[in-house]
Amino acid sequence: MADTVTDVPVVNETFNGTAENGTAKIPATPEGMLVAYSSLVIMALIPIFFGAFRSVRYHKEQKESGEKPETMTRKDAAMFPIIASCTLFGIYVVFQLFSKEYINMLLAVYFFFLGVLALAHIASPILNPLIPPLFPNQEYHLIFTEGPADKKEEVVNWKFDRKDLLVIALAGIVGLWYLMKKHWIANNLFGLAFALNGVEFLSLNSISTGCILLGGLFIYDVFWVFGTNVMVTVAKSFEAPIKLVFPQDLLEKGLAANNFAMLGLGDIVIPGIFIALLLRFDISQKKESRVYFYASFIAYFLGLLLTIVIMHFFKHAQPALLYLVPACIGAPVLVALVRGEIKALFKYEDHPEEKKEEEKSEEKKEAAPAKKQSKKEK
């Protein structure tokens, strides 16, 4: 799984503008609030939509190259909420024990490098064609291995050219802007890049695995937002581009606005990788319609709107997965029931051969102790 997402907790304090002392800020105007929430919804939909289609291309390239895919197993999906809970609570304890300024300084440097690489990956296909043909391009191939010659393993195998280096330099300028100013636009550029890369590269192999993951994170989100103050405290203290923000006072203060609504990247990436899996299922059926993808995509959009409405009604931060998980799972299941394709939906796997090989290896491991025991008995 990509480091850009899994190295941090899935922080889901959603659509909650907070003042420095922790008290809720009142939006400047209804218009400003509408602009902020609409912008967050649009920014959430963009990486899911484009990331899903990029994931199709990525999986196709993997199969053509014979590269072994890294997919989340059912055991991984079941353990993920537990690991995320431990990470979240650990970060909470660290913030209680140490100075928030020093911790965020280290995080800023860490996310600077991750953000530059993530942004460069997204920007390369857009910027490369714009570079003039006269540009003195040259290709390079960086290989970094570990171990002795007979047991050598590749750690880095990166093919790039001078155009890629130019794009990385431009992304580095955004990174420096984020490091020096922590401006919300720079934060969002990094956040969108992380989200899009996450949806593209993170892989659920089957619908059942996705249901296990979403179900576990549904409980995780509800518990840490409603049951404790841990999620909200970490979200306020954690100054890193792991959330999208948009000012509610933009119309009054312009780019210097500071009354932010926010949406955690986990509320985008986790449903996004499930929606991307549904798009790959649609394509596997070799039909022109993308009914499962669009049904779940629209359901996600409606779930996000419901989150906003309920947040305003109760005046409290909401765990978005409480509304997004039933929407994202319920929509494709309902479509499958109507179309009589429920078995095909849950039998679908991105890489069935990989799963069969894993099952065979597990059976051999289980059979080995039994054989040893039977020999002893003889």
mmCIF file of C-alpha atoms in Angstrom:
data_model
loop_
_atom_site.group_PDB
_atom_site.id
_atom_site.type_symbol
_atom_site.label_atom_id
_atom_site.label_comp_id
_atom_site.label_asym_id
_atom_site.label_seq_id
_atom_site.Cartn_x
_atom_site.Cartn_y
_atom_site.Cartn_z
ATOM 1 C CA MET A 1 0.000 0.000 0.000
ATOM 2 C CA ALA A 2 1.184 3.501 -0.785
ATOM 3 C CA ASP A 3 3.165 5.305 1.898
ATOM 4 C CA THR A 4 1.384 8.530 1.044
ATOM 5 C CA VAL A 5 -1.719 7.231 2.768
ATOM 6 C CA THR A 6 -0.900 4.448 5.156
ATOM 7 C CA ASP A 7 1.942 6.140 6.997
ATOM 8 C CA VAL A 8 -0.566 8.396 8.774
ATOM 9 C CA PRO A 9 -3.877 7.727 10.532
ATOM 10 C CA VAL A 10 -7.083 8.154 8.597
ATOM 11 C CA VAL A 11 -8.090 11.460 10.152
ATOM 12 C CA ASN A 12 -11.793 12.045 9.547
ATOM 13 C CA GLU A 13 -12.799 15.156 11.417
ATOM 14 C CA THR A 14 -15.098 16.265 8.646
ATOM 15 C CA PHE A 15 -16.343 19.735 7.749
ATOM 16 C CA ASN A 16 -15.544 21.259 11.137
ATOM 17 C CA GLY A 17 -14.182 24.802 11.273
ATOM 18 C CA THR A 18 -12.390 25.366 14.584
ATOM 19 C CA ALA A 19 -10.781 28.331 16.248
ATOM 20 C CA GLU A 20 -7.375 28.170 17.882
ATOM 21 C CA ASN A 21 -8.908 27.698 21.309
ATOM 22 C CA GLY A 22 -10.995 24.785 20.054
ATOM 23 C CA THR A 23 -14.361 26.607 20.014
ATOM 24 C CA ALA A 24 -16.467 26.452 16.876
ATOM 25 C CA LYS A 25 -16.203 29.362 14.469
ATOM 26 C CA ILE A 26 -19.320 30.836 13.004
ATOM 27 C CA PRO A 27 -19.083 31.025 9.186
ATOM 28 C CA ALA A 28 -18.727 34.602 7.954
ATOM 29 C CA THR A 29 -21.753 34.429 5.651
ATOM 30 C CA PRO A 30 -24.087 31.762 4.256
ATOM 31 C CA GLU A 31 -22.563 32.454 0.859
ATOM 32 C CA GLY A 32 -19.030 31.865 2.155
ATOM 33 C CA MET A 33 -20.118 28.654 3.825
ATOM 34 C CA LEU A 34 -21.733 27.454 0.591
ATOM 35 C CA VAL A 35 -18.555 28.204 -1.361
ATOM 36 C CA ALA A 36 -16.405 26.319 1.177
ATOM 37 C CA TYR A 37 -18.565 23.186 1.328
ATOM 38 C CA SER A 38 -19.151 23.095 -2.433
ATOM 39 C CA SER A 39 -15.413 23.368 -3.031
ATOM 40 C CA LEU A 40 -14.646 20.541 -0.600
ATOM 41 C CA VAL A 41 -17.218 18.279 -2.241
ATOM 42 C CA ILE A 42 -15.799 18.995 -5.704
ATOM 43 C CA MET A 43 -12.237 18.417 -4.462
ATOM 44 C CA ALA A 44 -13.349 15.092 -2.972
ATOM 45 C CA LEU A 45 -15.007 13.922 -6.203
ATOM 46 C CA ILE A 46 -12.097 14.807 -8.528
ATOM 47 C CA PRO A 47 -9.480 12.333 -7.173
ATOM 48 C CA ILE A 48 -12.054 9.543 -6.906
ATOM 49 C CA PHE A 49 -13.256 9.950 -10.490
ATOM 50 C CA PHE A 50 -9.878 10.352 -12.172
ATOM 51 C CA GLY A 51 -8.074 8.044 -9.738
ATOM 52 C CA ALA A 52 -10.523 5.231 -10.556
ATOM 53 C CA PHE A 53 -9.799 5.439 -14.278
ATOM 54 C CA ARG A 54 -6.071 5.724 -13.630
ATOM 55 C CA SER A 55 -6.308 2.565 -11.482
ATOM 56 C CA VAL A 56 -7.712 0.692 -14.504
ATOM 57 C CA ARG A 57 -4.683 1.697 -16.571
ATOM 58 C CA TYR A 58 -2.313 0.869 -13.700
ATOM 59 C CA HIS A 59 -3.743 -2.649 -13.279
ATOM 60 C CA LYS A 60 -3.593 -3.221 -17.029
ATOM 61 C CA GLU A 61 0.078 -2.206 -17.089
ATOM 62 C CA GLN A 62 0.790 -4.529 -14.162
ATOM 63 C CA LYS A 63 -0.773 -7.506 -15.933
ATOM 64 C CA GLU A 64 1.030 -6.765 -19.206
ATOM 65 C CA SER A 65 4.413 -6.444 -17.493
ATOM 66 C CA GLY A 66 3.876 -9.551 -15.363
ATOM 67 C CA GLU A 67 4.537 -7.505 -12.214
ATOM 68 C CA LYS A 68 3.230 -9.098 -9.050
ATOM 69 C CA PRO A 69 0.455 -6.837 -7.706
ATOM 70 C CA GLU A 70 0.255 -5.746 -4.093
ATOM 71 C CA THR A 71 -3.338 -6.215 -3.009
ATOM 72 C CA MET A 72 -5.050 -6.062 0.334
ATOM 73 C CA THR A 73 -6.160 -9.458 1.637
ATOM 74 C CA ARG A 74 -9.207 -10.050 3.820
ATOM 75 C CA LYS A 75 -6.927 -10.422 6.827
ATOM 76 C CA ASP A 76 -5.259 -7.095 5.997
ATOM 77 C CA ALA A 77 -8.675 -5.454 5.658
ATOM 78 C CA ALA A 78 -9.816 -6.826 9.028
ATOM 79 C CA MET A 79 -6.614 -5.701 10.765
ATOM 80 C CA PHE A 80 -6.466 -2.247 9.191
ATOM 81 C CA PRO A 81 -8.942 -0.515 11.572
ATOM 82 C CA ILE A 82 -7.055 -1.945 14.564
ATOM 83 C CA ILE A 83 -3.697 -0.749 13.213
ATOM 84 C CA ALA A 84 -5.197 2.650 12.362
ATOM 85 C CA SER A 85 -6.634 2.922 15.894
ATOM 86 C CA CYS A 86 -3.278 2.141 17.486
ATOM 87 C CA THR A 87 -1.551 4.678 15.216
ATOM 88 C CA LEU A 88 -4.148 7.346 15.921
ATOM 89 C CA PHE A 89 -3.958 6.872 19.692
ATOM 90 C CA GLY A 90 -0.151 6.779 19.533
ATOM 91 C CA ILE A 91 -0.075 10.130 17.754
ATOM 92 C CA TYR A 92 -2.531 11.509 20.310
ATOM 93 C CA VAL A 93 -0.220 10.445 23.161
ATOM 94 C CA VAL A 94 2.811 11.941 21.406
ATOM 95 C CA PHE A 95 1.014 15.277 21.058
ATOM 96 C CA GLN A 96 0.175 15.172 24.773
ATOM 97 C CA LEU A 97 3.791 14.520 25.776
ATOM 98 C CA PHE A 98 5.812 16.618 23.358
ATOM 99 C CA SER A 99 5.681 20.078 21.865
ATOM 100 C CA LYS A 100 3.261 20.306 18.953
ATOM 101 C CA GLU A 101 5.552 22.740 17.098
ATOM 102 C CA TYR A 102 8.537 20.363 16.937
ATOM 103 C CA ILE A 103 6.407 17.378 15.922
ATOM 104 C CA ASN A 104 4.766 19.331 13.113
ATOM 105 C CA MET A 105 8.175 20.580 11.988
ATOM 106 C CA LEU A 106 9.327 16.982 11.463
ATOM 107 C CA LEU A 107 6.047 16.090 9.766
ATOM 108 C CA ALA A 108 6.367 19.075 7.428
ATOM 109 C CA VAL A 109 9.772 17.892 6.191
ATOM 110 C CA TYR A 110 8.524 14.310 5.785
ATOM 111 C CA PHE A 111 5.438 15.361 3.826
ATOM 112 C CA PHE A 112 7.503 17.800 1.764
ATOM 113 C CA PHE A 113 9.321 14.896 0.067
ATOM 114 C CA LEU A 114 6.209 12.734 -0.214
ATOM 115 C CA GLY A 115 4.164 15.636 -1.556
ATOM 116 C CA VAL A 116 6.732 16.632 -4.173
ATOM 117 C CA LEU A 117 6.897 13.077 -5.550
ATOM 118 C CA ALA A 118 3.114 12.628 -5.471
ATOM 119 C CA LEU A 119 2.485 15.977 -7.160
ATOM 120 C CA ALA A 120 5.169 15.317 -9.798
ATOM 121 C CA HIS A 121 3.579 11.962 -10.634
ATOM 122 C CA ILE A 122 0.230 13.630 -11.242
ATOM 123 C CA ALA A 123 1.639 16.659 -13.087
ATOM 124 C CA SER A 124 4.042 14.804 -15.428
ATOM 125 C CA PRO A 125 1.453 13.694 -18.030
ATOM 126 C CA ILE A 126 0.070 17.254 -18.102
ATOM 127 C CA LEU A 127 3.321 19.242 -18.184
ATOM 128 C CA ASN A 128 5.549 16.976 -20.309
ATOM 129 C CA PRO A 129 3.704 17.695 -23.602
ATOM 130 C CA LEU A 130 3.975 21.446 -22.895
ATOM 131 C CA ILE A 131 7.779 21.374 -22.723
ATOM 132 C CA PRO A 132 9.245 22.648 -26.043
ATOM 133 C CA PRO A 133 10.826 20.043 -28.380
ATOM 134 C CA LEU A 134 14.085 22.036 -28.229
ATOM 135 C CA PHE A 135 14.458 21.091 -24.567
ATOM 136 C CA PRO A 136 17.702 19.052 -24.238
ATOM 137 C CA ASN A 137 16.104 15.859 -22.981
ATOM 138 C CA GLN A 138 18.071 12.824 -21.858
ATOM 139 C CA GLU A 139 16.914 9.504 -20.375
ATOM 140 C CA TYR A 140 18.278 7.965 -17.165
ATOM 141 C CA HIS A 141 17.824 4.690 -15.344
ATOM 142 C CA LEU A 142 18.424 4.516 -11.596
ATOM 143 C CA ILE A 143 18.783 1.025 -10.082
ATOM 144 C CA PHE A 144 19.403 0.499 -6.376
ATOM 145 C CA THR A 145 19.806 -3.052 -5.076
ATOM 146 C CA GLU A 146 20.548 -4.778 -1.785
ATOM 147 C CA GLY A 147 22.159 -8.094 -0.883
ATOM 148 C CA PRO A 148 25.023 -10.101 -2.416
ATOM 149 C CA ALA A 149 25.256 -10.688 -6.153
ATOM 150 C CA ASP A 150 23.619 -14.141 -6.091
ATOM 151 C CA LYS A 151 20.727 -12.930 -3.907
ATOM 152 C CA LYS A 152 20.433 -9.381 -5.169
ATOM 153 C CA GLU A 153 17.037 -7.687 -4.811
ATOM 154 C CA GLU A 154 15.944 -4.437 -6.435
ATOM 155 C CA VAL A 155 14.953 -1.681 -4.036
ATOM 156 C CA VAL A 156 14.662 1.122 -6.601
ATOM 157 C CA ASN A 157 14.219 0.741 -10.364
ATOM 158 C CA TRP A 158 13.373 4.169 -11.726
ATOM 159 C CA LYS A 159 13.438 5.229 -15.361
ATOM 160 C CA PHE A 160 13.224 8.990 -15.850
ATOM 161 C CA ASP A 161 14.418 11.817 -18.074
ATOM 162 C CA ARG A 162 15.211 15.508 -17.782
ATOM 163 C CA LYS A 163 11.572 16.445 -18.357
ATOM 164 C CA ASP A 164 10.672 14.440 -15.247
ATOM 165 C CA LEU A 165 13.393 16.257 -13.298
ATOM 166 C CA LEU A 166 11.984 19.591 -14.459
ATOM 167 C CA VAL A 167 8.495 18.613 -13.262
ATOM 168 C CA ILE A 168 9.945 17.507 -9.901
ATOM 169 C CA ALA A 169 11.670 20.898 -9.613
ATOM 170 C CA LEU A 170 8.343 22.676 -10.233
ATOM 171 C CA ALA A 171 6.651 20.453 -7.659
ATOM 172 C CA GLY A 172 9.521 21.310 -5.311
ATOM 173 C CA ILE A 173 8.569 24.995 -5.589
ATOM 174 C CA VAL A 174 5.073 24.106 -4.345
ATOM 175 C CA GLY A 175 6.709 22.097 -1.580
ATOM 176 C CA LEU A 176 8.836 25.048 -0.481
ATOM 177 C CA TRP A 177 5.721 27.239 -0.508
ATOM 178 C CA TYR A 178 4.016 24.739 1.779
ATOM 179 C CA LEU A 179 7.041 24.495 4.091
ATOM 180 C CA MET A 180 7.448 28.254 4.445
ATOM 181 C CA LYS A 181 3.864 29.483 4.472
ATOM 182 C CA LYS A 182 1.670 26.423 5.165
ATOM 183 C CA HIS A 183 -0.794 28.063 2.800
ATOM 184 C CA TRP A 184 -4.100 26.269 2.342
ATOM 185 C CA ILE A 185 -3.732 26.171 -1.462
ATOM 186 C CA ALA A 186 -0.356 24.415 -1.210
ATOM 187 C CA ASN A 187 -1.879 22.056 1.374
ATOM 188 C CA ASN A 188 -4.710 21.209 -1.007
ATOM 189 C CA LEU A 189 -2.375 20.622 -3.961
ATOM 190 C CA PHE A 190 -0.478 18.064 -1.907
ATOM 191 C CA GLY A 191 -3.689 16.617 -0.467
ATOM 192 C CA LEU A 192 -5.265 16.146 -3.893
ATOM 193 C CA ALA A 193 -2.071 14.524 -5.169
ATOM 194 C CA PHE A 194 -2.027 12.100 -2.205
ATOM 195 C CA ALA A 195 -5.705 11.251 -2.680
ATOM 196 C CA LEU A 196 -5.412 10.685 -6.435
ATOM 197 C CA ASN A 197 -2.307 8.537 -6.042
ATOM 198 C CA GLY A 198 -3.993 6.580 -3.260
ATOM 199 C CA VAL A 199 -7.058 5.749 -5.348
ATOM 200 C CA GLU A 200 -4.826 4.833 -8.298
ATOM 201 C CA PHE A 201 -2.297 2.613 -6.529
ATOM 202 C CA LEU A 202 -4.093 1.109 -3.520
ATOM 203 C CA SER A 203 -5.844 -2.078 -4.513
ATOM 204 C CA LEU A 204 -8.704 -4.132 -3.143
ATOM 205 C CA ASN A 205 -8.739 -7.496 -4.880
ATOM 206 C CA SER A 206 -12.418 -8.313 -4.279
ATOM 207 C CA ILE A 207 -15.728 -6.755 -3.261
ATOM 208 C CA SER A 208 -15.868 -8.843 -0.073
ATOM 209 C CA THR A 209 -12.438 -7.500 0.986
ATOM 210 C CA GLY A 210 -13.700 -3.974 0.359
ATOM 211 C CA CYS A 211 -16.817 -4.603 2.450
ATOM 212 C CA ILE A 212 -14.676 -5.891 5.346
ATOM 213 C CA LEU A 213 -12.403 -2.833 5.153
ATOM 214 C CA LEU A 214 -15.234 -0.312 4.916
ATOM 215 C CA GLY A 215 -17.213 -2.047 7.653
ATOM 216 C CA GLY A 216 -14.253 -2.006 10.032
ATOM 217 C CA LEU A 217 -13.479 1.643 9.336
ATOM 218 C CA PHE A 218 -17.165 2.490 9.799
ATOM 219 C CA ILE A 219 -16.861 1.325 13.428
ATOM 220 C CA TYR A 220 -13.423 2.928 13.771
ATOM 221 C CA ASP A 221 -14.672 6.307 12.590
ATOM 222 C CA VAL A 222 -17.809 6.362 14.736
ATOM 223 C CA PHE A 223 -15.932 5.309 17.883
ATOM 224 C CA TRP A 224 -13.046 7.777 17.613
ATOM 225 C CA VAL A 225 -15.246 10.761 16.708
ATOM 226 C CA PHE A 226 -18.282 10.182 18.946
ATOM 227 C CA GLY A 227 -16.736 8.035 21.682
ATOM 228 C CA THR A 228 -13.600 10.083 22.471
ATOM 229 C CA ASN A 229 -11.968 13.424 21.737
ATOM 230 C CA VAL A 230 -8.897 11.714 20.238
ATOM 231 C CA MET A 231 -9.805 12.134 16.559
ATOM 232 C CA VAL A 232 -10.786 15.777 16.895
ATOM 233 C CA THR A 233 -7.680 16.592 18.980
ATOM 234 C CA VAL A 234 -5.323 14.953 16.470
ATOM 235 C CA ALA A 235 -7.075 16.634 13.540
ATOM 236 C CA LYS A 236 -6.587 20.050 15.146
ATOM 237 C CA SER A 237 -2.965 19.389 16.135
ATOM 238 C CA PHE A 238 -1.761 17.517 13.036
ATOM 239 C CA GLU A 239 -0.440 20.161 10.629
ATOM 240 C CA ALA A 240 0.120 18.040 7.539
ATOM 241 C CA PRO A 241 -1.551 17.778 4.122
ATOM 242 C CA ILE A 242 -3.661 14.777 5.148
ATOM 243 C CA LYS A 243 -6.849 16.788 4.865
ATOM 244 C CA LEU A 244 -8.405 19.175 2.357
ATOM 245 C CA VAL A 245 -9.322 22.591 3.705
ATOM 246 C CA PHE A 246 -11.248 25.527 2.325
ATOM 247 C CA PRO A 247 -11.908 28.899 3.992
ATOM 248 C CA GLN A 248 -15.450 29.895 4.841
ATOM 249 C CA ASP A 249 -14.421 33.564 4.929
ATOM 250 C CA LEU A 250 -12.835 33.587 1.467
ATOM 251 C CA LEU A 251 -15.286 36.187 0.163
ATOM 252 C CA GLU A 252 -14.382 38.565 2.989
ATOM 253 C CA LYS A 253 -10.621 38.001 3.405
ATOM 254 C CA GLY A 254 -9.560 36.558 0.055
ATOM 255 C CA LEU A 255 -6.511 34.280 0.035
ATOM 256 C CA ALA A 256 -5.654 35.391 3.586
ATOM 257 C CA ALA A 257 -8.815 33.736 4.938
ATOM 258 C CA ASN A 258 -8.351 31.478 7.976
ATOM 259 C CA ASN A 259 -11.759 30.109 9.017
ATOM 260 C CA PHE A 260 -11.492 26.641 7.499
ATOM 261 C CA ALA A 261 -13.833 23.772 6.842
ATOM 262 C CA MET A 262 -11.982 20.483 6.427
ATOM 263 C CA LEU A 263 -12.304 16.969 5.040
ATOM 264 C CA GLY A 264 -9.886 14.159 5.922
ATOM 265 C CA LEU A 265 -8.201 12.319 3.053
ATOM 266 C CA GLY A 266 -9.381 9.031 4.539
ATOM 267 C CA ASP A 267 -12.943 10.043 3.677
ATOM 268 C CA ILE A 268 -11.829 10.249 0.045
ATOM 269 C CA VAL A 269 -9.286 7.472 -0.408
ATOM 270 C CA ILE A 270 -11.027 4.645 1.491
ATOM 271 C CA PRO A 271 -14.351 4.909 -0.393
ATOM 272 C CA GLY A 272 -12.382 5.826 -3.521
ATOM 273 C CA ILE A 273 -10.452 2.554 -3.744
ATOM 274 C CA PHE A 274 -13.749 0.670 -3.368
ATOM 275 C CA ILE A 275 -15.374 2.736 -6.141
ATOM 276 C CA ALA A 276 -12.296 2.157 -8.333
ATOM 277 C CA LEU A 277 -12.705 -1.598 -7.801
ATOM 278 C CA LEU A 278 -16.315 -1.329 -8.991
ATOM 279 C CA LEU A 279 -15.131 0.430 -12.155
ATOM 280 C CA ARG A 280 -12.722 -2.436 -12.837
ATOM 281 C CA PHE A 281 -15.615 -4.856 -12.281
ATOM 282 C CA ASP A 282 -17.714 -2.923 -14.807
ATOM 283 C CA ILE A 283 -14.919 -3.141 -17.377
ATOM 284 C CA SER A 284 -14.451 -6.869 -16.721
ATOM 285 C CA GLN A 285 -18.086 -7.432 -17.746
ATOM 286 C CA LYS A 286 -17.187 -6.083 -21.212
ATOM 287 C CA LYS A 287 -20.261 -3.880 -21.360
ATOM 288 C CA GLU A 288 -20.339 -0.255 -22.434
ATOM 289 C CA SER A 289 -22.239 0.894 -19.340
ATOM 290 C CA ARG A 290 -20.390 1.664 -16.116
ATOM 291 C CA VAL A 291 -23.466 1.243 -13.954
ATOM 292 C CA TYR A 292 -21.771 0.047 -10.761
ATOM 293 C CA PHE A 293 -19.149 2.765 -10.879
ATOM 294 C CA TYR A 294 -21.577 5.602 -11.469
ATOM 295 C CA ALA A 295 -24.094 4.244 -8.945
ATOM 296 C CA SER A 296 -21.464 4.140 -6.201
ATOM 297 C CA PHE A 297 -19.963 7.483 -7.296
ATOM 298 C CA ILE A 298 -23.363 9.202 -7.074
ATOM 299 C CA ALA A 299 -24.032 7.448 -3.752
ATOM 300 C CA TYR A 300 -20.733 8.796 -2.413
ATOM 301 C CA PHE A 301 -21.705 12.308 -3.508
ATOM 302 C CA LEU A 302 -25.111 12.048 -1.802
ATOM 303 C CA GLY A 303 -23.495 10.610 1.343
ATOM 304 C CA LEU A 304 -21.142 13.581 1.481
ATOM 305 C CA LEU A 305 -24.058 16.002 1.160
ATOM 306 C CA LEU A 306 -25.880 14.161 3.956
ATOM 307 C CA THR A 307 -22.791 14.546 6.155
ATOM 308 C CA ILE A 308 -22.886 18.319 5.669
ATOM 309 C CA VAL A 309 -26.607 18.577 6.429
ATOM 310 C CA ILE A 310 -26.361 16.505 9.618
ATOM 311 C CA MET A 311 -23.226 18.355 10.745
ATOM 312 C CA HIS A 312 -25.094 21.647 10.512
ATOM 313 C CA PHE A 313 -28.168 20.276 12.238
ATOM 314 C CA PHE A 314 -26.216 18.933 15.241
ATOM 315 C CA LYS A 315 -23.432 21.588 15.158
ATOM 316 C CA HIS A 316 -20.819 18.873 15.741
ATOM 317 C CA ALA A 317 -18.020 17.260 13.712
ATOM 318 C CA GLN A 318 -19.314 14.170 11.954
ATOM 319 C CA PRO A 319 -17.581 10.878 11.076
ATOM 320 C CA ALA A 320 -18.184 10.950 7.330
ATOM 321 C CA LEU A 321 -17.749 7.177 6.947
ATOM 322 C CA LEU A 322 -20.904 6.766 9.056
ATOM 323 C CA TYR A 323 -22.813 7.977 5.994
ATOM 324 C CA LEU A 324 -20.399 7.133 3.174
ATOM 325 C CA VAL A 325 -19.949 3.418 3.954
ATOM 326 C CA PRO A 326 -23.669 2.468 3.766
ATOM 327 C CA ALA A 327 -23.996 4.577 0.610
ATOM 328 C CA CYS A 328 -20.948 3.132 -1.177
ATOM 329 C CA ILE A 329 -21.746 -0.492 -0.289
ATOM 330 C CA GLY A 330 -25.527 -0.254 -0.511
ATOM 331 C CA ALA A 331 -25.690 1.284 -4.000
ATOM 332 C CA PRO A 332 -23.753 -1.428 -5.918
ATOM 333 C CA VAL A 333 -25.398 -4.239 -3.928
ATOM 334 C CA LEU A 334 -28.850 -2.835 -4.748
ATOM 335 C CA VAL A 335 -27.920 -2.519 -8.435
ATOM 336 C CA ALA A 336 -26.605 -6.106 -8.430
ATOM 337 C CA LEU A 337 -29.827 -7.408 -6.860
ATOM 338 C CA VAL A 338 -31.950 -5.593 -9.441
ATOM 339 C CA ARG A 339 -29.792 -6.866 -12.320
ATOM 340 C CA GLY A 340 -29.457 -10.381 -10.907
ATOM 341 C CA GLU A 341 -25.645 -10.104 -10.750
ATOM 342 C CA ILE A 342 -25.017 -10.368 -7.028
ATOM 343 C CA LYS A 343 -22.997 -13.606 -7.383
ATOM 344 C CA ALA A 344 -20.908 -12.191 -10.219
ATOM 345 C CA LEU A 345 -20.242 -9.054 -8.176
ATOM 346 C CA PHE A 346 -18.927 -10.903 -5.124
ATOM 347 C CA LYS A 347 -17.053 -13.531 -7.157
ATOM 348 C CA TYR A 348 -15.089 -10.887 -9.066
ATOM 349 C CA GLU A 349 -11.356 -10.646 -8.344
ATOM 350 C CA ASP A 350 -8.778 -8.384 -9.948
ATOM 351 C CA HIS A 351 -6.059 -11.035 -9.764
ATOM 352 C CA PRO A 352 -7.647 -14.491 -9.289
ATOM 353 C CA GLU A 353 -4.426 -16.308 -10.179
ATOM 354 C CA GLU A 354 -2.569 -14.590 -7.360
ATOM 355 C CA LYS A 355 -5.207 -15.646 -4.874
ATOM 356 C CA LYS A 356 -5.104 -19.267 -6.012
ATOM 357 C CA GLU A 357 -1.329 -19.362 -5.619
ATOM 358 C CA GLU A 358 -1.615 -17.898 -2.113
ATOM 359 C CA GLU A 359 -4.255 -20.484 -1.163
ATOM 360 C CA LYS A 360 -2.078 -23.319 -2.471
ATOM 361 C CA SER A 361 0.940 -22.101 -0.508
ATOM 362 C CA GLU A 362 -1.192 -21.816 2.641
ATOM 363 C CA GLU A 363 -2.521 -25.351 2.127
ATOM 364 C CA LYS A 364 1.047 -26.657 1.768
ATOM 365 C CA LYS A 365 2.056 -24.914 4.985
ATOM 366 C CA GLU A 366 -0.917 -26.422 6.821
ATOM 367 C CA ALA A 367 -0.271 -29.849 5.352
ATOM 368 C CA ALA A 368 3.424 -29.901 6.290
ATOM 369 C CA PRO A 369 2.935 -30.211 10.099
ATOM 370 C CA ALA A 370 0.308 -32.908 9.514
ATOM 371 C CA LYS A 371 2.761 -34.982 7.429
ATOM 372 C CA LYS A 372 5.460 -34.650 10.085
ATOM 373 C CA GLN A 373 2.996 -35.780 12.747
ATOM 374 C CA SER A 374 1.931 -38.829 10.713
ATOM 375 C CA LYS A 375 5.608 -39.847 10.216
ATOM 376 C CA LYS A 376 6.197 -39.659 13.971
ATOM 377 C CA GLU A 377 3.151 -41.843 14.627
ATOM 378 C CA LYS A 378 4.484 -44.462 12.189
#
